[in-house]
Structure formats: C-alpha cells, structure tokens
mmCIF file of C-alpha atoms in Angstrom:
data_model
loop_
_atom_site.group_PDB
_atom_site.id
_atom_site.type_symbol
_atom_site.label_atom_id
_atom_site.label_comp_id
_atom_site.label_asym_id
_atom_site.label_seq_id
_atom_site.Cartn_x
_atom_site.Cartn_y
_atom_site.Cartn_z
ATOM 1 C CA UNK A 1 -0.235 3.537 20.572
ATOM 2 C CA UNK A 2 0.623 1.663 17.351
ATOM 3 C CA UNK A 3 -3.049 0.858 16.781
ATOM 4 C CA UNK A 4 -3.883 4.572 17.030
ATOM 5 C CA UNK A 5 -1.161 5.436 14.510
ATOM 6 C CA UNK A 6 -2.387 2.752 12.141
ATOM 7 C CA UNK A 7 -5.968 3.972 12.458
ATOM 8 C CA UNK A 8 -4.909 7.594 11.885
ATOM 9 C CA UNK A 9 -2.901 6.584 8.797
ATOM 10 C CA UNK A 10 -5.887 4.641 7.485
ATOM 11 C CA UNK A 11 -8.230 7.597 8.056
ATOM 12 C CA UNK A 12 -5.847 9.979 6.290
ATOM 13 C CA UNK A 13 -5.559 7.592 3.347
ATOM 14 C CA UNK A 14 -9.346 7.429 3.067
ATOM 15 C CA UNK A 15 -9.593 11.224 2.989
ATOM 16 C CA UNK A 16 -7.325 11.502 -0.015
ATOM 17 C CA UNK A 17 -8.774 10.773 -3.406
ATOM 18 C CA UNK A 18 -5.547 9.611 -4.984
ATOM 19 C CA UNK A 19 -4.737 5.966 -5.380
ATOM 20 C CA UNK A 20 -4.455 3.132 -7.858
ATOM 21 C CA UNK A 21 -7.345 1.472 -9.634
ATOM 22 C CA UNK A 22 -6.439 -2.044 -10.681
ATOM 23 C CA UNK A 23 -7.921 -4.662 -12.985
ATOM 24 C CA UNK A 24 -6.802 -8.218 -12.268
ATOM 25 C CA UNK A 25 -7.834 -11.723 -13.250
ATOM 26 C CA UNK A 26 -7.040 -15.251 -12.169
ATOM 27 C CA UNK A 27 -7.810 -17.763 -14.909
ATOM 28 C CA UNK A 28 -6.463 -20.669 -12.856
ATOM 29 C CA UNK A 29 -8.759 -19.953 -9.921
ATOM 30 C CA UNK A 30 -11.847 -18.432 -11.549
ATOM 31 C CA UNK A 31 -11.703 -19.284 -15.255
ATOM 32 C CA UNK A 32 -12.071 -16.964 -18.211
ATOM 33 C CA UNK A 33 -13.947 -13.665 -18.235
ATOM 34 C CA UNK A 34 -13.912 -12.914 -14.523
ATOM 35 C CA UNK A 35 -12.065 -9.814 -13.325
ATOM 36 C CA UNK A 36 -11.648 -7.904 -10.096
ATOM 37 C CA UNK A 37 -11.734 -4.124 -10.340
ATOM 38 C CA UNK A 38 -10.494 -2.521 -7.159
ATOM 39 C CA UNK A 39 -8.682 0.390 -5.580
ATOM 40 C CA UNK A 40 -5.613 0.528 -3.390
ATOM 41 C CA UNK A 41 -3.681 3.260 -1.665
ATOM 42 C CA UNK A 42 -0.636 1.071 -0.979
ATOM 43 C CA UNK A 43 2.625 2.836 -1.766
ATOM 44 C CA UNK A 44 3.451 -0.160 -3.953
ATOM 45 C CA UNK A 45 0.084 -1.123 -5.465
ATOM 46 C CA UNK A 46 1.432 -4.515 -6.511
ATOM 47 C CA UNK A 47 1.604 -5.371 -2.796
ATOM 48 C CA UNK A 48 -2.204 -5.400 -2.803
ATOM 49 C CA UNK A 49 -2.334 -7.745 -5.793
ATOM 50 C CA UNK A 50 0.144 -10.083 -4.088
ATOM 51 C CA UNK A 51 -1.929 -9.977 -0.866
ATOM 52 C CA UNK A 52 -5.034 -11.015 -2.790
ATOM 53 C CA UNK A 53 -3.227 -13.922 -4.410
ATOM 54 C CA UNK A 54 -1.244 -15.210 -1.449
ATOM 55 C CA UNK A 55 -3.308 -17.626 0.619
ATOM 56 C CA UNK A 56 -6.928 -17.474 -0.477
ATOM 57 C CA UNK A 57 -6.579 -18.734 -4.066
ATOM 58 C CA UNK A 58 -4.467 -21.527 -5.567
ATOM 59 C CA UNK A 59 -2.860 -19.306 -8.238
ATOM 60 C CA UNK A 60 -1.649 -15.707 -8.357
ATOM 61 C CA UNK A 61 -3.477 -12.883 -10.119
ATOM 62 C CA UNK A 62 -2.503 -11.343 -13.452
ATOM 63 C CA UNK A 63 -2.540 -7.542 -13.569
ATOM 64 C CA UNK A 64 -4.172 -6.018 -16.652
ATOM 65 C CA UNK A 65 -4.205 -2.391 -15.514
ATOM 66 C CA UNK A 66 -2.737 -0.380 -12.642
ATOM 67 C CA UNK A 67 -3.850 3.221 -13.011
ATOM 68 C CA UNK A 68 -2.687 5.974 -10.700
ATOM 69 C CA UNK A 69 -5.424 8.572 -10.403
ATOM 70 C CA UNK A 70 -5.987 11.705 -8.341
ATOM 71 C CA UNK A 71 -9.656 10.715 -8.455
ATOM 72 C CA UNK A 72 -9.275 6.977 -7.912
ATOM 73 C CA UNK A 73 -12.586 6.405 -6.048
ATOM 74 C CA UNK A 74 -14.526 8.096 -8.866
ATOM 75 C CA UNK A 75 -12.749 6.040 -11.544
ATOM 76 C CA UNK A 76 -13.324 2.823 -9.624
ATOM 77 C CA UNK A 77 -17.015 3.727 -9.123
ATOM 78 C CA UNK A 78 -17.413 4.519 -12.839
ATOM 79 C CA UNK A 79 -15.974 1.123 -13.788
ATOM 80 C CA UNK A 80 -18.169 -0.642 -11.232
ATOM 81 C CA UNK A 81 -21.221 1.195 -12.595
ATOM 82 C CA UNK A 82 -20.257 0.261 -16.159
ATOM 83 C CA UNK A 83 -20.359 -3.422 -15.238
ATOM 84 C CA UNK A 84 -23.059 -3.362 -12.534
ATOM 85 C CA UNK A 85 -25.191 -5.972 -14.313
ATOM 86 C CA UNK A 86 -22.202 -8.318 -14.563
ATOM 87 C CA UNK A 87 -21.293 -8.089 -10.878
ATOM 88 C CA UNK A 88 -20.794 -11.612 -9.541
ATOM 89 C CA UNK A 89 -21.986 -10.932 -5.977
ATOM 90 C CA UNK A 90 -24.884 -8.476 -6.060
ATOM 91 C CA UNK A 91 -25.593 -8.890 -2.352
ATOM 92 C CA UNK A 92 -22.204 -7.583 -1.180
ATOM 93 C CA UNK A 93 -20.920 -4.500 -2.984
ATOM 94 C CA UNK A 94 -17.506 -4.885 -1.352
ATOM 95 C CA UNK A 95 -16.921 -7.970 -3.502
ATOM 96 C CA UNK A 96 -15.598 -6.377 -6.674
ATOM 97 C CA UNK A 97 -15.652 -9.280 -9.134
ATOM 98 C CA UNK A 98 -17.323 -8.955 -12.516
ATOM 99 C CA UNK A 99 -18.128 -11.541 -15.207
ATOM 100 C CA UNK A 100 -16.817 -9.570 -18.210
ATOM 101 C CA UNK A 101 -14.253 -10.158 -20.915
ATOM 102 C CA UNK A 102 -10.945 -8.350 -20.978
ATOM 103 C CA UNK A 103 -12.061 -6.777 -24.279
ATOM 104 C CA UNK A 104 -15.078 -5.212 -22.543
ATOM 105 C CA UNK A 105 -12.914 -3.861 -19.728
ATOM 106 C CA UNK A 106 -10.374 -2.520 -22.214
ATOM 107 C CA UNK A 107 -13.153 -0.688 -24.107
ATOM 108 C CA UNK A 108 -14.477 0.867 -20.896
ATOM 109 C CA UNK A 109 -10.968 1.868 -19.842
ATOM 110 C CA UNK A 110 -10.391 3.552 -23.215
ATOM 111 C CA UNK A 111 -13.415 5.763 -22.527
ATOM 112 C CA UNK A 112 -12.981 6.359 -18.788
ATOM 113 C CA UNK A 113 -9.172 6.518 -18.510
ATOM 114 C CA UNK A 114 -7.880 7.016 -22.056
ATOM 115 C CA UNK A 115 -4.234 7.391 -21.008
ATOM 116 C CA UNK A 116 -4.188 4.146 -19.045
ATOM 117 C CA UNK A 117 -2.238 1.157 -20.287
ATOM 118 C CA UNK A 118 -4.154 -2.091 -20.524
ATOM 119 C CA UNK A 119 -2.578 -5.530 -20.886
ATOM 120 C CA UNK A 120 -4.783 -8.353 -22.133
ATOM 121 C CA UNK A 121 -2.131 -11.047 -21.851
ATOM 122 C CA UNK A 122 -2.613 -13.566 -19.097
ATOM 123 C CA UNK A 123 0.691 -14.851 -17.833
ATOM 124 C CA UNK A 124 -0.909 -17.330 -15.424
ATOM 125 C CA UNK A 125 2.505 -18.957 -15.139
ATOM 126 C CA UNK A 126 1.771 -21.340 -12.262
ATOM 127 C CA UNK A 127 -1.545 -22.374 -13.814
ATOM 128 C CA UNK A 128 0.036 -23.117 -17.219
ATOM 129 C CA UNK A 129 2.848 -25.038 -15.518
ATOM 130 C CA UNK A 130 0.312 -27.057 -13.515
ATOM 131 C CA UNK A 131 -1.706 -27.863 -16.650
ATOM 132 C CA UNK A 132 1.463 -28.970 -18.475
ATOM 133 C CA UNK A 133 2.442 -31.255 -15.592
ATOM 134 C CA UNK A 134 -1.052 -32.780 -15.475
ATOM 135 C CA UNK A 135 -0.996 -33.385 -19.210
ATOM 136 C CA UNK A 136 2.452 -34.984 -18.973
ATOM 137 C CA UNK A 137 1.303 -37.220 -16.119
ATOM 138 C CA UNK A 138 -1.835 -38.224 -18.027
ATOM 139 C CA UNK A 139 0.222 -39.074 -21.108
ATOM 140 C CA UNK A 140 2.514 -41.285 -19.003
ATOM 141 C CA UNK A 141 -0.503 -43.096 -17.532
ATOM 142 C CA UNK A 142 -2.066 -43.576 -20.978
ATOM 143 C CA UNK A 143 1.228 -44.835 -22.425
ATOM 144 C CA UNK A 144 1.730 -47.321 -19.599
ATOM 145 C CA UNK A 145 -1.816 -48.669 -20.095
ATOM 146 C CA UNK A 146 -1.123 -49.109 -23.814
ATOM 147 C CA UNK A 147 2.117 -50.950 -23.027
ATOM 148 C CA UNK A 148 0.183 -53.453 -20.910
ATOM 149 C CA UNK A 149 -2.237 -54.426 -23.694
ATOM 150 C CA UNK A 150 -1.400 -57.531 -25.752
ATOM 151 C CA UNK A 151 -0.209 -56.896 -29.297
ATOM 152 C CA UNK A 152 -2.684 -59.464 -30.693
ATOM 153 C CA UNK A 153 -5.870 -61.072 -29.516
#
C-alpha cells in the first residue's frame, strides 16, 4: 500500500514540469572547477543537496544556485547541453558532473535564467577546517624535528 502511494507520488512529480535546478560543488571531494547541475522536486530542495553530501563523499556540497522554475527539466537540459563537452562521465548521462569553472556556469545562468541568483563563494567549511588542522599538525611535527637537532655541529 505505502509502496503504491510512493510510486504514485513519484509519477505525479515526474509529470509536473516545476522543480528546482541546482548548481553545487564540492572542492574538498572533487577539487576546483567541477560542478553538479541537477534537478529536484523535493519540497525543500536543500534536502537533496544534503542527501548527496551525506555518506558518499567526505565533505558536504556548496550550493551556488537553487532556481525554482516552472520549466525545470528544460532549464536543466539547456545547462547540460551548454556544457556537454565538459561532462565528466560521457557514458552515463544520469551522472550530472561537469568540469567547468563557476564563472562559466554563472555566464550561462545569466543567459538562460537571468533572474536567478548565483553565489560563487565556496564555504567548504569542513574542508577548510580539515586543511587548517593538517597544517597545524604538520607545523608541530616540523617544530619538534627542529628541536631535536643539535645547535652546533
């Protein structure tokens, strides 16, 4: 019974063209200039971003755009077409990662969804914190090695 309801809800969601197109990145997991451009019909679209960053990657995603659109599939398809040559996985079109800079995505968004807000900042809080801790640890190791060296030979 519940499975039928879930399937019916999913089918109804697929029939509607409204949804959110998102642009996210994860510098800690994938490095610079790699973004995911996807679509969600979640009531809270940030739930989808959290799902993607929960267990499968070491750091959470940063959201650069979350655009509500009555024609979300068309907008998503236009963005995918714009960056087709930069698609990371060309064998599986369901993998929506592209090797492009945030500047390139922002330019495309300005043309395809001119009213959309775009945020280039990467918070990457956990990644920056991890890098700071590693640097601190490395400095402690280097300082302790220096302390062990004789002052004169």
